[in-house]
GROMACS .gro file of C-alpha atoms in nm:
model
  455
    1MET     CA    1  -5.324   0.649   1.519
    2ASN     CA    2  -5.198   0.729   1.171
    3PRO     CA    3  -5.273   0.618   0.814
    4MET     CA    4  -5.095   0.388   0.571
    5HIS     CA    5  -5.127   0.336   0.190
    6LEU     CA    6  -4.994   0.123  -0.096
    7GLU     CA    7  -4.854   0.191  -0.444
    8ARG     CA    8  -4.992   0.137  -0.793
    9PRO     CA    9  -4.884  -0.216  -0.894
   10MET     CA   10  -4.906  -0.197  -1.274
   11LYS     CA   11  -4.977   0.025  -1.572
   12MET     CA   12  -5.348   0.050  -1.643
   13SER     CA   13  -5.632   0.279  -1.744
   14ALA     CA   14  -5.683   0.603  -1.555
   15SER     CA   15  -6.006   0.484  -1.391
   16ARG     CA   16  -5.857   0.150  -1.287
   17LEU     CA   17  -5.539   0.322  -1.170
   18PHE     CA   18  -5.741   0.549  -0.943
   19THR     CA   19  -5.913   0.243  -0.802
   20VAL     CA   20  -5.587   0.072  -0.718
   21LEU     CA   21  -5.421   0.382  -0.574
   22THR     CA   22  -5.708   0.459  -0.343
   23ALA     CA   23  -5.768   0.095  -0.253
   24LEU     CA   24  -5.416  -0.018  -0.169
   25CYS     CA   25  -5.393   0.156   0.161
   26PHE     CA   26  -5.352   0.089   0.528
   27LEU     CA   27  -5.504   0.370   0.726
   28THR     CA   28  -5.555   0.417   1.093
   29GLY     CA   29  -5.776   0.712   1.009
   30PRO     CA   30  -6.033   0.762   0.729
   31LEU     CA   31  -6.036   0.508   0.450
   32PRO     CA   32  -6.045   0.543   0.070
   33SER     CA   33  -6.284   0.330  -0.133
   34PHE     CA   34  -6.323   0.195  -0.483
   35ALA     CA   35  -6.610   0.404  -0.618
   36ALA     CA   36  -6.558   0.656  -0.897
   37PRO     CA   37  -6.541   1.028  -0.807
   38PRO     CA   38  -6.877   1.195  -0.749
   39ALA     CA   39  -7.064   1.279  -1.067
   40SER     CA   40  -7.150   1.623  -0.939
   41GLY     CA   41  -7.051   1.855  -0.659
   42GLY     CA   42  -6.684   1.766  -0.690
   43THR     CA   43  -6.399   2.008  -0.753
   44PRO     CA   44  -6.300   2.031  -1.120
   45ALA     CA   45  -5.941   1.930  -1.183
   46PRO     CA   46  -5.716   2.180  -1.361
   47SER     CA   47  -5.655   2.070  -1.719
   48ARG     CA   48  -5.304   2.217  -1.725
   49LEU     CA   49  -5.028   2.280  -1.472
   50THR     CA   50  -4.820   2.595  -1.483
   51ALA     CA   51  -4.449   2.592  -1.410
   52SER     CA   52  -4.506   2.774  -1.082
   53GLU     CA   53  -4.771   2.519  -0.977
   54ARG     CA   54  -4.532   2.232  -1.051
   55ASP     CA   55  -4.252   2.394  -0.853
   56ALA     CA   56  -4.484   2.470  -0.563
   57ALA     CA   57  -4.612   2.112  -0.561
   58LEU     CA   58  -4.259   1.971  -0.561
   59SER     CA   59  -4.159   2.204  -0.278
   60SER     CA   60  -4.457   2.088  -0.071
   61ILE     CA   61  -4.375   1.723  -0.137
   62LYS     CA   62  -4.010   1.768  -0.040
   63GLU     CA   63  -4.105   1.954   0.277
   64GLU     CA   64  -4.344   1.675   0.378
   65LEU     CA   65  -4.080   1.407   0.313
   66GLN     CA   66  -3.823   1.598   0.518
   67ARG     CA   67  -4.070   1.644   0.801
   68THR     CA   68  -4.250   1.309   0.833
   69TYR     CA   69  -4.107   1.026   0.621
   70VAL     CA   70  -4.076   0.719   0.842
   71PHE     CA   71  -3.707   0.651   0.773
   72PRO     CA   72  -3.507   0.970   0.851
   73GLU     CA   73  -3.194   0.825   0.691
   74LYS     CA   74  -3.373   0.810   0.353
   75ARG     CA   75  -3.525   1.157   0.354
   76ALA     CA   76  -3.228   1.338   0.200
   77ALA     CA   77  -3.199   1.085  -0.083
   78LEU     CA   78  -3.567   1.118  -0.169
   79VAL     CA   79  -3.552   1.496  -0.176
   80GLU     CA   80  -3.232   1.484  -0.378
   81ARG     CA   81  -3.393   1.252  -0.634
   82LEU     CA   82  -3.687   1.486  -0.684
   83GLU     CA   83  -3.462   1.789  -0.712
   84ARG     CA   84  -3.230   1.618  -0.960
   85GLU     CA   85  -3.521   1.516  -1.181
   86ARG     CA   86  -3.670   1.865  -1.157
   87LYS     CA   87  -3.346   2.021  -1.279
   88ALA     CA   88  -3.327   1.765  -1.559
   89GLY     CA   89  -3.672   1.876  -1.680
   90ARG     CA   90  -3.842   1.543  -1.613
   91TYR     CA   91  -4.140   1.716  -1.450
   92ASP     CA   92  -4.182   1.984  -1.717
   93VAL     CA   93  -4.522   1.857  -1.825
   94ASP     CA   94  -4.851   2.042  -1.811
   95SER     CA   95  -5.066   1.732  -1.756
   96PRO     CA   96  -5.149   1.680  -1.385
   97ALA     CA   97  -5.191   1.307  -1.445
   98GLU     CA   98  -4.852   1.272  -1.613
   99PHE     CA   99  -4.686   1.486  -1.348
  100SER     CA  100  -4.822   1.267  -1.067
  101GLU     CA  101  -4.722   0.949  -1.250
  102ARG     CA  102  -4.363   1.069  -1.294
  103VAL     CA  103  -4.330   1.183  -0.935
  104THR     CA  104  -4.475   0.852  -0.815
  105ALA     CA  105  -4.236   0.649  -1.030
  106ASP     CA  106  -3.934   0.836  -0.893
  107LEU     CA  107  -4.049   0.814  -0.530
  108LYS     CA  108  -4.107   0.440  -0.566
  109ASP     CA  109  -3.775   0.381  -0.734
  110ALA     CA  110  -3.581   0.579  -0.473
  111SER     CA  111  -3.759   0.438  -0.168
  112LYS     CA  112  -3.890   0.091  -0.262
  113ASP     CA  113  -4.182   0.196  -0.041
  114ARG     CA  114  -4.520   0.083  -0.172
  115HIS     CA  115  -4.702   0.349   0.030
  116LEU     CA  116  -4.518   0.647  -0.118
  117TYR     CA  117  -4.696   0.801  -0.418
  118LEU     CA  118  -4.879   1.104  -0.555
  119VAL     CA  119  -5.246   1.094  -0.662
  120ASN     CA  120  -5.397   1.338  -0.911
  121ASP     CA  121  -5.752   1.391  -0.784
  122ALA     CA  122  -5.904   1.734  -0.732
  123ALA     CA  123  -6.206   1.607  -0.538
  124GLN     CA  124  -5.989   1.413  -0.296
  125TYR     CA  125  -5.762   1.716  -0.260
  126ALA     CA  126  -6.056   1.944  -0.178
  127ALA     CA  127  -6.192   1.699   0.077
  128ALA     CA  128  -5.853   1.666   0.244
  129LYS     CA  129  -5.832   2.044   0.272
  130ALA     CA  130  -6.179   2.086   0.421
  131PRO     CA  131  -6.197   2.148   0.797
  132LYS     CA  132  -6.324   1.871   1.027
  133ALA     CA  133  -6.524   1.897   1.346
  134ARG     CA  134  -6.313   1.617   1.498
  135GLU     CA  135  -5.973   1.483   1.405
  136THR     CA  136  -6.121   1.132   1.380
  137ASP     CA  137  -6.395   1.236   1.136
  138THR     CA  138  -6.397   1.088   0.786
  139ASP     CA  139  -6.423   1.357   0.522
  140ALA     CA  140  -6.725   1.364   0.289
  141TYR     CA  141  -6.527   1.222  -0.003
  142TRP     CA  142  -6.430   0.897   0.171
  143ARG     CA  143  -6.749   0.872   0.372
  144GLN     CA  144  -6.953   0.864   0.052
  145ARG     CA  145  -6.738   0.580  -0.081
  146ALA     CA  146  -6.765   0.386   0.242
  147LEU     CA  147  -7.143   0.411   0.241
  148ARG     CA  148  -7.178   0.313  -0.124
  149ASP     CA  149  -6.957   0.009  -0.061
  150HIS     CA  150  -7.149  -0.078   0.260
  151HIS     CA  151  -6.834  -0.016   0.461
  152GLY     CA  152  -6.652  -0.286   0.263
  153LEU     CA  153  -6.893  -0.563   0.366
  154THR     CA  154  -7.021  -0.637   0.018
  155GLU     CA  155  -7.148  -0.995   0.025
  156LEU     CA  156  -7.281  -1.240   0.282
  157ARG     CA  157  -7.377  -1.596   0.186
  158VAL     CA  158  -7.477  -1.921   0.349
  159LEU     CA  159  -7.274  -2.189   0.171
  160PRO     CA  160  -7.372  -2.558   0.181
  161GLY     CA  161  -7.312  -2.713   0.522
  162ASN     CA  162  -7.392  -2.380   0.693
  163VAL     CA  163  -7.046  -2.244   0.615
  164ARG     CA  164  -7.087  -1.867   0.633
  165TYR     CA  165  -6.910  -1.646   0.375
  166LEU     CA  166  -6.816  -1.277   0.392
  167LYS     CA  167  -6.665  -1.087   0.099
  168LEU     CA  168  -6.456  -0.795   0.223
  169PRO     CA  169  -6.287  -0.602  -0.062
  170ALA     CA  170  -6.185  -0.303   0.153
  171PHE     CA  171  -6.148  -0.206   0.518
  172HIS     CA  172  -6.359   0.110   0.530
  173TRP     CA  173  -6.408   0.291   0.858
  174VAL     CA  174  -6.642   0.580   0.935
  175GLN     CA  175  -6.640   0.679   1.300
  176ASP     CA  176  -6.964   0.585   1.482
  177GLU     CA  177  -7.115   0.426   1.168
  178THR     CA  178  -6.908   0.135   1.035
  179GLY     CA  179  -6.914  -0.059   1.360
  180ALA     CA  180  -7.290  -0.118   1.330
  181ALA     CA  181  -7.245  -0.271   0.982
  182TYR     CA  182  -6.975  -0.500   1.118
  183ASP     CA  183  -7.199  -0.601   1.407
  184ASP     CA  184  -7.464  -0.727   1.165
  185ALA     CA  185  -7.206  -0.910   0.952
  186LEU     CA  186  -7.045  -1.074   1.255
  187ARG     CA  187  -7.381  -1.190   1.390
  188PHE     CA  188  -7.436  -1.354   1.051
  189LEU     CA  189  -7.098  -1.530   1.066
  190LYS     CA  190  -7.154  -1.631   1.426
  191ASP     CA  191  -7.457  -1.842   1.332
  192GLY     CA  192  -7.250  -2.051   1.091
  193ASP     CA  193  -7.071  -2.378   1.161
  194ALA     CA  194  -6.754  -2.235   1.001
  195ALA     CA  195  -6.659  -1.896   0.855
  196ILE     CA  196  -6.483  -1.792   0.535
  197ILE     CA  197  -6.366  -1.431   0.498
  198ASP     CA  198  -6.271  -1.346   0.140
  199LEU     CA  199  -5.997  -1.082   0.125
  200ARG     CA  200  -5.897  -1.147  -0.236
  201ASP     CA  201  -5.818  -0.812  -0.407
  202ASN     CA  202  -5.857  -0.625  -0.077
  203GLY     CA  203  -5.609  -0.340  -0.122
  204GLY     CA  204  -5.631  -0.220   0.235
  205GLY     CA  205  -5.797   0.055   0.430
  206SER     CA  206  -5.842   0.142   0.793
  207HIS     CA  207  -5.666  -0.032   1.078
  208ALA     CA  208  -5.964   0.069   1.293
  209ALA     CA  209  -6.177  -0.168   1.083
  210VAL     CA  210  -5.917  -0.446   1.107
  211ARG     CA  211  -5.899  -0.398   1.482
  212TYR     CA  212  -6.277  -0.417   1.511
  213LEU     CA  213  -6.297  -0.734   1.301
  214VAL     CA  214  -6.008  -0.924   1.457
  215SER     CA  215  -6.129  -0.839   1.808
  216HIS     CA  216  -6.413  -1.086   1.751
  217PHE     CA  217  -6.163  -1.373   1.727
  218LEU     CA  218  -5.949  -1.283   2.031
  219ASP     CA  219  -5.992  -1.194   2.397
  220GLY     CA  220  -6.027  -0.828   2.488
  221ASP     CA  221  -5.725  -0.603   2.551
  222VAL     CA  222  -5.481  -0.818   2.350
  223LEU     CA  223  -5.191  -0.622   2.197
  224LEU     CA  224  -5.204  -0.634   1.817
  225LEU     CA  225  -4.958  -0.379   1.680
  226THR     CA  226  -4.726  -0.109   1.803
  227PHE     CA  227  -4.697   0.180   1.558
  228GLN     CA  228  -4.351   0.334   1.554
  229GLY     CA  229  -4.255   0.648   1.368
  230GLY     CA  230  -3.967   0.893   1.400
  231SER     CA  231  -3.944   1.077   1.729
  232LYS     CA  232  -4.309   1.023   1.819
  233PRO     CA  233  -4.391   0.792   2.111
  234PRO     CA  234  -4.502   0.443   1.999
  235GLU     CA  235  -4.879   0.390   1.981
  236GLN     CA  236  -5.039   0.055   2.064
  237SER     CA  237  -5.342  -0.105   1.906
  238ARG     CA  238  -5.524  -0.354   2.128
  239THR     CA  239  -5.838  -0.563   2.082
  240LEU     CA  240  -6.168  -0.421   2.200
  241GLU     CA  241  -6.326  -0.547   2.519
  242HIS     CA  242  -6.690  -0.474   2.430
  243LEU     CA  243  -6.837  -0.617   2.110
  244PRO     CA  244  -7.214  -0.593   2.049
  245ALA     CA  245  -7.214  -0.911   1.836
  246GLY     CA  246  -7.007  -1.111   2.084
  247ARG     CA  247  -6.697  -1.315   2.000
  248LEU     CA  248  -6.651  -1.590   1.741
  249MET     CA  249  -6.361  -1.769   1.909
  250GLY     CA  250  -6.326  -2.141   1.843
  251LYS     CA  251  -6.519  -2.142   1.515
  252PRO     CA  252  -6.325  -2.279   1.213
  253LEU     CA  253  -6.200  -1.975   1.020
  254TYR     CA  254  -6.061  -1.958   0.666
  255VAL     CA  255  -5.929  -1.640   0.504
  256LEU     CA  256  -5.882  -1.613   0.127
  257ILE     CA  257  -5.584  -1.411   0.001
  258ASN     CA  258  -5.403  -1.330  -0.324
  259SER     CA  259  -5.125  -1.105  -0.453
  260GLN     CA  260  -5.359  -0.803  -0.466
  261VAL     CA  261  -5.417  -0.808  -0.089
  262GLY     CA  262  -5.224  -0.517   0.059
  263SER     CA  263  -5.173  -0.313   0.374
  264ALA     CA  264  -5.479  -0.334   0.600
  265GLY     CA  265  -5.584  -0.649   0.414
  266GLU     CA  266  -5.246  -0.796   0.502
  267ASP     CA  267  -5.284  -0.666   0.857
  268PHE     CA  268  -5.588  -0.889   0.914
  269ALA     CA  269  -5.433  -1.188   0.735
  270TYR     CA  270  -5.115  -1.146   0.941
  271ASP     CA  271  -5.317  -1.140   1.265
  272VAL     CA  272  -5.497  -1.460   1.164
  273GLN     CA  273  -5.165  -1.631   1.097
  274GLN     CA  274  -4.964  -1.497   1.391
  275PHE     CA  275  -5.237  -1.559   1.649
  276LYS     CA  276  -5.326  -1.893   1.484
  277LEU     CA  277  -5.690  -1.795   1.447
  278GLY     CA  278  -5.749  -1.989   1.125
  279GLU     CA  279  -5.600  -2.082   0.788
  280LEU     CA  280  -5.494  -1.855   0.504
  281ILE     CA  281  -5.587  -2.001   0.164
  282GLY     CA  282  -5.455  -1.877  -0.171
  283ALA     CA  283  -5.137  -1.691  -0.270
  284ARG     CA  284  -4.881  -1.464  -0.103
  285THR     CA  285  -4.995  -1.105  -0.047
  286ALA     CA  286  -4.840  -0.780  -0.177
  287GLY     CA  287  -4.603  -0.692   0.110
  288ALA     CA  288  -4.689  -0.333   0.211
  289ALA     CA  289  -4.685  -0.252   0.581
  290ASN     CA  290  -4.574   0.107   0.641
  291ASN     CA  291  -4.851   0.326   0.775
  292ASN     CA  292  -4.911   0.652   0.593
  293SER     CA  293  -5.086   0.987   0.578
  294LEU     CA  294  -5.277   1.146   0.292
  295VAL     CA  295  -5.151   1.503   0.252
  296PRO     CA  296  -5.315   1.758   0.018
  297VAL     CA  297  -5.072   1.917  -0.229
  298ALA     CA  298  -5.192   2.215  -0.434
  299PRO     CA  299  -5.344   2.251  -0.682
  300CYS     CA  300  -5.506   1.905  -0.718
  301PHE     CA  301  -5.288   1.633  -0.566
  302VAL     CA  302  -5.280   1.410  -0.261
  303LEU     CA  303  -4.947   1.274  -0.140
  304SER     CA  304  -4.939   0.938   0.034
  305VAL     CA  305  -4.636   0.947   0.261
  306SER     CA  306  -4.525   0.677   0.501
  307HIS     CA  307  -4.475   0.817   0.848
  308GLY     CA  308  -4.457   0.502   1.059
  309ARG     CA  309  -4.436   0.125   1.063
  310PRO     CA  310  -4.627  -0.140   1.257
  311VAL     CA  311  -4.457  -0.397   1.478
  312HIS     CA  312  -4.668  -0.705   1.545
  313ALA     CA  313  -4.704  -0.828   1.902
  314VAL     CA  314  -4.622  -1.190   1.813
  315SER     CA  315  -4.355  -1.171   1.542
  316GLN     CA  316  -4.200  -0.840   1.655
  317THR     CA  317  -4.182  -0.745   1.287
  318ASN     CA  318  -4.425  -0.698   0.997
  319TRP     CA  319  -4.492  -0.803   0.637
  320GLU     CA  320  -4.319  -0.516   0.455
  321GLY     CA  321  -4.151  -0.636   0.137
  322VAL     CA  322  -4.229  -1.005   0.196
  323GLY     CA  323  -4.607  -1.024   0.215
  324VAL     CA  324  -4.805  -1.283   0.407
  325ALA     CA  325  -4.764  -1.642   0.289
  326PRO     CA  326  -5.072  -1.867   0.273
  327ASP     CA  327  -5.097  -2.168   0.499
  328VAL     CA  328  -5.247  -2.357   0.206
  329GLU     CA  329  -5.112  -2.240  -0.129
  330THR     CA  330  -5.359  -2.278  -0.412
  331PRO     CA  331  -5.458  -2.084  -0.726
  332PRO     CA  332  -5.656  -1.787  -0.590
  333GLU     CA  333  -5.948  -1.860  -0.822
  334GLN     CA  334  -5.991  -2.195  -0.643
  335ALA     CA  335  -5.934  -2.061  -0.293
  336LEU     CA  336  -6.302  -2.050  -0.200
  337GLN     CA  337  -6.365  -2.413  -0.296
  338VAL     CA  338  -6.046  -2.525  -0.120
  339ALA     CA  339  -6.155  -2.340   0.195
  340GLN     CA  340  -6.502  -2.494   0.175
  341SER     CA  341  -6.352  -2.841   0.136
  342ARG     CA  342  -6.120  -2.796   0.433
  343ALA     CA  343  -6.400  -2.652   0.646
  344LEU     CA  344  -6.633  -2.942   0.567
  345LYS     CA  345  -6.364  -3.204   0.630
  346ARG     CA  346  -6.297  -3.048   0.968
  347LEU     CA  347  -6.667  -3.038   1.050
  348LEU     CA  348  -6.705  -3.402   0.946
  349ALA     CA  349  -6.428  -3.490   1.193
  350THR     CA  350  -6.623  -3.339   1.484
  351PRO     CA  351  -6.657  -3.599   1.763
  352GLY     CA  352  -7.014  -3.712   1.829
  353LEU     CA  353  -7.148  -3.563   1.507
  354SER     CA  354  -7.520  -3.632   1.460
  355PRO     CA  355  -7.630  -3.837   1.156
  356ASP     CA  356  -7.823  -3.541   1.017
  357LEU     CA  357  -7.521  -3.310   1.028
  358ARG     CA  358  -7.295  -3.579   0.886
  359PHE     CA  359  -7.535  -3.621   0.593
  360GLU     CA  360  -7.551  -3.242   0.540
  361TYR     CA  361  -7.172  -3.196   0.547
  362THR     CA  362  -7.114  -3.497   0.321
  363TRP     CA  363  -7.367  -3.366   0.069
  364ALA     CA  364  -7.191  -3.030   0.062
  365GLN     CA  365  -6.845  -3.190   0.042
  366THR     CA  366  -6.946  -3.392  -0.263
  367THR     CA  367  -7.048  -3.075  -0.447
  368VAL     CA  368  -6.724  -2.893  -0.361
  369GLU     CA  369  -6.502  -3.185  -0.458
  370ALA     CA  370  -6.680  -3.213  -0.792
  371VAL     CA  371  -6.593  -2.847  -0.861
  372LEU     CA  372  -6.231  -2.890  -0.751
  373HIS     CA  373  -6.186  -3.224  -0.923
  374PRO     CA  374  -6.436  -3.259  -1.209
  375VAL     CA  375  -6.496  -3.621  -1.304
  376SER     CA  376  -6.496  -3.753  -1.657
  377VAL     CA  377  -6.716  -4.048  -1.746
  378SER     CA  378  -6.706  -4.197  -2.095
  379GLN     CA  379  -7.009  -4.205  -2.322
  380GLN     CA  380  -6.976  -4.583  -2.331
  381ALA     CA  381  -7.034  -4.591  -1.956
  382LEU     CA  382  -7.314  -4.333  -1.957
  383LYS     CA  383  -7.534  -4.448  -2.245
  384PRO     CA  384  -7.640  -4.782  -2.087
  385LEU     CA  385  -7.774  -4.591  -1.784
  386ALA     CA  386  -8.062  -4.448  -1.988
  387GLY     CA  387  -8.402  -4.609  -1.951
  388ARG     CA  388  -8.745  -4.598  -1.792
  389PHE     CA  389  -8.767  -4.599  -1.411
  390GLY     CA  390  -9.126  -4.603  -1.286
  391PRO     CA  391  -9.281  -4.265  -1.373
  392HIS     CA  392  -8.938  -4.119  -1.461
  393GLU     CA  393  -8.726  -4.143  -1.771
  394VAL     CA  394  -8.352  -4.103  -1.829
  395SER     CA  395  -8.259  -4.040  -2.194
  396TRP     CA  396  -7.937  -3.989  -2.388
  397LYS     CA  397  -7.921  -3.668  -2.592
  398ASP     CA  398  -7.652  -3.425  -2.708
  399GLY     CA  399  -7.376  -3.628  -2.542
  400ALA     CA  400  -7.538  -3.627  -2.196
  401LEU     CA  401  -7.798  -3.796  -1.982
  402TRP     CA  402  -8.127  -3.614  -1.924
  403LEU     CA  403  -8.383  -3.678  -1.650
  404ARG     CA  404  -8.757  -3.630  -1.698
  405ARG     CA  405  -8.945  -3.660  -1.370
  406GLY     CA  406  -9.303  -3.746  -1.449
  407SER     CA  407  -9.444  -3.476  -1.678
  408ARG     CA  408  -9.175  -3.220  -1.600
  409ALA     CA  409  -8.937  -3.092  -1.869
  410PRO     CA  410  -8.614  -3.293  -1.897
  411VAL     CA  411  -8.306  -3.155  -1.719
  412ARG     CA  412  -7.942  -3.240  -1.774
  413LEU     CA  413  -7.751  -3.475  -1.542
  414THR     CA  414  -7.384  -3.402  -1.470
  415PRO     CA  415  -7.157  -3.665  -1.311
  416LEU     CA  416  -7.047  -3.582  -0.957
  417THR     CA  417  -6.855  -3.907  -0.906
  418THR     CA  418  -6.746  -4.202  -1.118
  419GLU     CA  419  -6.988  -4.424  -0.920
  420GLY     CA  420  -7.308  -4.303  -1.086
  421LEU     CA  421  -7.396  -3.999  -0.875
  422PHE     CA  422  -7.524  -3.699  -1.074
  423SER     CA  423  -7.623  -3.341  -1.007
  424VAL     CA  424  -7.960  -3.236  -1.150
  425GLU     CA  425  -7.947  -2.911  -1.346
  426GLY     CA  426  -8.148  -2.639  -1.176
  427TYR     CA  427  -8.192  -2.833  -0.849
  428GLU     CA  428  -7.918  -2.788  -0.590
  429VAL     CA  429  -8.119  -2.992  -0.340
  430LEU     CA  430  -8.171  -3.291  -0.569
  431ARG     CA  431  -7.933  -3.559  -0.699
  432ALA     CA  432  -7.975  -3.874  -0.900
  433ARG     CA  433  -7.792  -4.203  -0.866
  434LEU     CA  434  -7.801  -4.449  -1.157
  435THR     CA  435  -7.689  -4.804  -1.087
  436GLY     CA  436  -7.793  -4.959  -1.417
  437LYS     CA  437  -8.078  -5.140  -1.246
  438SER     CA  438  -8.240  -4.848  -1.066
  439LEU     CA  439  -8.277  -4.472  -1.037
  440GLU     CA  440  -8.235  -4.320  -0.691
  441LEU     CA  441  -8.354  -3.967  -0.626
  442LEU     CA  442  -8.178  -3.811  -0.329
  443TRP     CA  443  -8.288  -3.492  -0.154
  444SER     CA  444  -8.055  -3.281   0.059
  445ASP     CA  445  -8.293  -3.287   0.358
  446ASP     CA  446  -8.365  -3.663   0.352
  447PRO     CA  447  -8.092  -3.929   0.388
  448ALA     CA  448  -8.329  -4.198   0.254
  449PRO     CA  449  -8.343  -4.200  -0.130
  450ALA     CA  450  -8.652  -4.270  -0.336
  451VAL     CA  451  -8.570  -4.580  -0.543
  452PHE     CA  452  -8.725  -4.663  -0.883
  453ALA     CA  453  -8.649  -4.992  -1.058
  454ARG     CA  454  -8.577  -5.007  -1.431
  455GLY     CA  455  -8.863  -5.131  -1.644
   0.00000   0.00000   0.00000
């Protein structure tokens, strides 16, 4: 199968621009990552381009477009645009960075293709030129990035209520290595009561990684995508039949998305939506679907050129130009809390739920709702709650209530509800309820509160 990439979305610093260009990609081969270029051992970039180097680079780019660009009817127009701008002197600059930016801007404008661009990176160029033992091998440049980013699996957490969370900022894939990292991550998710996969800012990567991940939520040998490109025979991508971690089918799944999710990130989100595997929470994605190749262009460039397009098995189309719409639209910065809330509400609706699980889910739901909908309680209502309660004391100071348990240092109380329930600063497993007549201390592992009368 063949690669796919995405464009630079905005003007930014050189380091951030490199991050976006290498991240926003949808590859069926080796995957770029977000790390900076190697500090040593890399190929030094030329500080200046000669006229002959510019002309040679443009010739290579035009030849590649004529040979492989996914839409044959657009090839002549793209080549003509580059040639017109060359004759007009637009590319007569000696800065490799400026040259690549101008070429990219013209390719984007002429094609409206978010996977068509030129990267100025000598190390990436050298790696792309290096011979490989196997066609499927990831070159040293991208393999290093995949390993430093733990194959894109950067964070695993157990959220309250045993909702398992995975942060996935890129779909890296290194043949015979990445799968083992995914196996561990999927075993972690499998032990949860619900799963949240956070794709926010995931610019893309390898379809091989998407295929591996989504296979855990579907039966084996299910058609996912058919890659079509030019005169080449279509290539199918189907789910895997053997998965060391087993399948996660039937578990509540929530996927977080935003406008910076592109290409392979959209591929997974699109699968979740089209196969009805879970809910997408957040904002519409970027809208880049064409699959691409990374082609070295002397003396220091890499051309991302679209050579195919995916057709989804369910929709018989893809997300190019339109993105993937969320099932639940919400500000992306609140997407995690919204997903937690929806997961916990669904778990609370489970028939025959045990009292212990109901208490655990309700406890977690209260915390999430307080973050999503912070309560405001007036000082007039809070001040009378202060007092002595057995060995404990609640005092009013600095516009807040403070709890001193026995001889411990006082800690701040923050309202969770308007009915007198408070979180206790520094203690996620402890809450306090003040009724005016009593103090109740509630622990997350004990439904029965400890009650202390005022006096």
